[in-house]
Coordinates of C-alpha atoms in Angstrom, one line a residue:
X1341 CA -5.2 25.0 -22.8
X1342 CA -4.1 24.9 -26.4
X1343 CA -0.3 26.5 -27.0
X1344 CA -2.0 27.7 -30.9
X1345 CA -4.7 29.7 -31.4
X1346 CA -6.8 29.7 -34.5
X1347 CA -5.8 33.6 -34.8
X1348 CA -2.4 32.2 -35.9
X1349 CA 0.9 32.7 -33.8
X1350 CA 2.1 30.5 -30.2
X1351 CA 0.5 31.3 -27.0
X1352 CA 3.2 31.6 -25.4
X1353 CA 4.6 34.5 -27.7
X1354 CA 1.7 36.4 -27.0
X1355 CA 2.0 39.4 -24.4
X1356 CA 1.8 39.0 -20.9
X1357 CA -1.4 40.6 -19.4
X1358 CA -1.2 42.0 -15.6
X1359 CA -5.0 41.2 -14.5
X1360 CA -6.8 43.1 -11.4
X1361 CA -10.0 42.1 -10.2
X1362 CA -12.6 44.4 -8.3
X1363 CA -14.4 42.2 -5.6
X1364 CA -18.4 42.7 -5.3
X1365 CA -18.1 43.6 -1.4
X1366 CA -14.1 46.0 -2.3
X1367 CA -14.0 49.1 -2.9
X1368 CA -10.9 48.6 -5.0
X1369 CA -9.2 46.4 -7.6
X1370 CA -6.6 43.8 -6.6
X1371 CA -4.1 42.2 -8.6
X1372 CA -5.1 38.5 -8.9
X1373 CA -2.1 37.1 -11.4
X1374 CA -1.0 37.4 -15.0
X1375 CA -1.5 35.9 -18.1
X1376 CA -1.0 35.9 -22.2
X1377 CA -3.5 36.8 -24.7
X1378 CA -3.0 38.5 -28.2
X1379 CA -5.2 41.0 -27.7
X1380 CA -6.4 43.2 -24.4
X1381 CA -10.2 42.1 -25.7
X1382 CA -9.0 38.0 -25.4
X1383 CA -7.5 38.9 -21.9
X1384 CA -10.8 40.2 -20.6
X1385 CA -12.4 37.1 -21.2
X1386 CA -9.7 34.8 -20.7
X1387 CA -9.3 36.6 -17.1
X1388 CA -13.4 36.7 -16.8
X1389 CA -12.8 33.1 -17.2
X1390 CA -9.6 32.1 -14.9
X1391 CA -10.5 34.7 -11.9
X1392 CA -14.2 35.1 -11.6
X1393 CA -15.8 31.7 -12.3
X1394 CA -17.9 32.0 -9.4
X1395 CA -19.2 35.2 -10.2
X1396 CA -17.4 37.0 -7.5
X1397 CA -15.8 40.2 -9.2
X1398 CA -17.8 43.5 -10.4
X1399 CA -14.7 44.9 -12.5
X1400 CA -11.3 43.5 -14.4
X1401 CA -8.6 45.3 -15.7
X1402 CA -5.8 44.0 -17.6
X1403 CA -2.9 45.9 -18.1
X1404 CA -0.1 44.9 -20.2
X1405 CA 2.4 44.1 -18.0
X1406 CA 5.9 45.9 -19.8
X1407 CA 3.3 49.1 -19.1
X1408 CA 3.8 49.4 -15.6
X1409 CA 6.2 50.9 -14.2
X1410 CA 6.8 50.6 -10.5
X1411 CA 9.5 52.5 -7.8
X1412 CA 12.1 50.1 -6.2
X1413 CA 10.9 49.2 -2.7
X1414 CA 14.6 50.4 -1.9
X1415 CA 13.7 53.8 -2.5
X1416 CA 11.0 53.7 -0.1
X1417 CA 12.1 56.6 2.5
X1418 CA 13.1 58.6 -0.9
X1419 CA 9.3 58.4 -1.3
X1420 CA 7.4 58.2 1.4
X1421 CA 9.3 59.9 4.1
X1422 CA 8.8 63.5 3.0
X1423 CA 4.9 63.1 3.2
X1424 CA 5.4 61.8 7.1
X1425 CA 6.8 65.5 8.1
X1426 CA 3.5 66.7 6.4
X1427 CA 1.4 66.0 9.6
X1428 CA -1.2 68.3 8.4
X1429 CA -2.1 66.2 5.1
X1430 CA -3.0 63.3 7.6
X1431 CA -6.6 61.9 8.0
X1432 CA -6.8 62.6 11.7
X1433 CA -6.9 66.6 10.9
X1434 CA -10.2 66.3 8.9
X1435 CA -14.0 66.0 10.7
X1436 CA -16.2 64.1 8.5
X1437 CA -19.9 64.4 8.2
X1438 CA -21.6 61.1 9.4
X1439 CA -23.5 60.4 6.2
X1440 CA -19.8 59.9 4.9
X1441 CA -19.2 55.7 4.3
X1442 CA -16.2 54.4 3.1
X1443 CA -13.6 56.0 4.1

């Protein structure tokens, strides 16, 4: 891969692209890496290209990576704790009909 692109500018000054791919058999995305692109338009297809070149994904989403803002996984009883003493919000209290998949 080129470090120019015809659009002008160095590849490696464009922004850095988070890129999550949704398999054909998931029910969910999964983040598969990162990469640059100058434009959320050129990261679709350069992730299209890089992740799915057998065909396997149904969905991609690229994010732009100084968007996401995560916790620390040091605040992890801060965060999840308080929903553990919630017994009632857990799956096990719920009857589901058995024409429900997925879940």
């Amino acid at each position: 891969m080129s470090d120019s692109d015809p659009r002008g500018g160095n590849e490696r000054d464009w922004p850095l692209f988070e890129v999550f791919i949704r398999a054909r058999t998931g029910l969910h995305h999964r983040h598969c890496g990162s990469l640059h692109a100058a434009d959320p338009e050129m990261a679709l297809a350069r992730a299209r290209d890089v992740y799915t070149r057998r065909g396997e994904g149904t969905s991609i989403w690229v994010v732009l990576s100084d968007r996401i803002h995560a916790s620390d996984p040091a605040d992890k009883d801060m965060l999840f704790e308080p929903a553990m003493s919630k017994i009632y919000r857990h799956p096990n209290f719920y009857d589901l009909p058995d024409d429900v998949e997925n879940m």
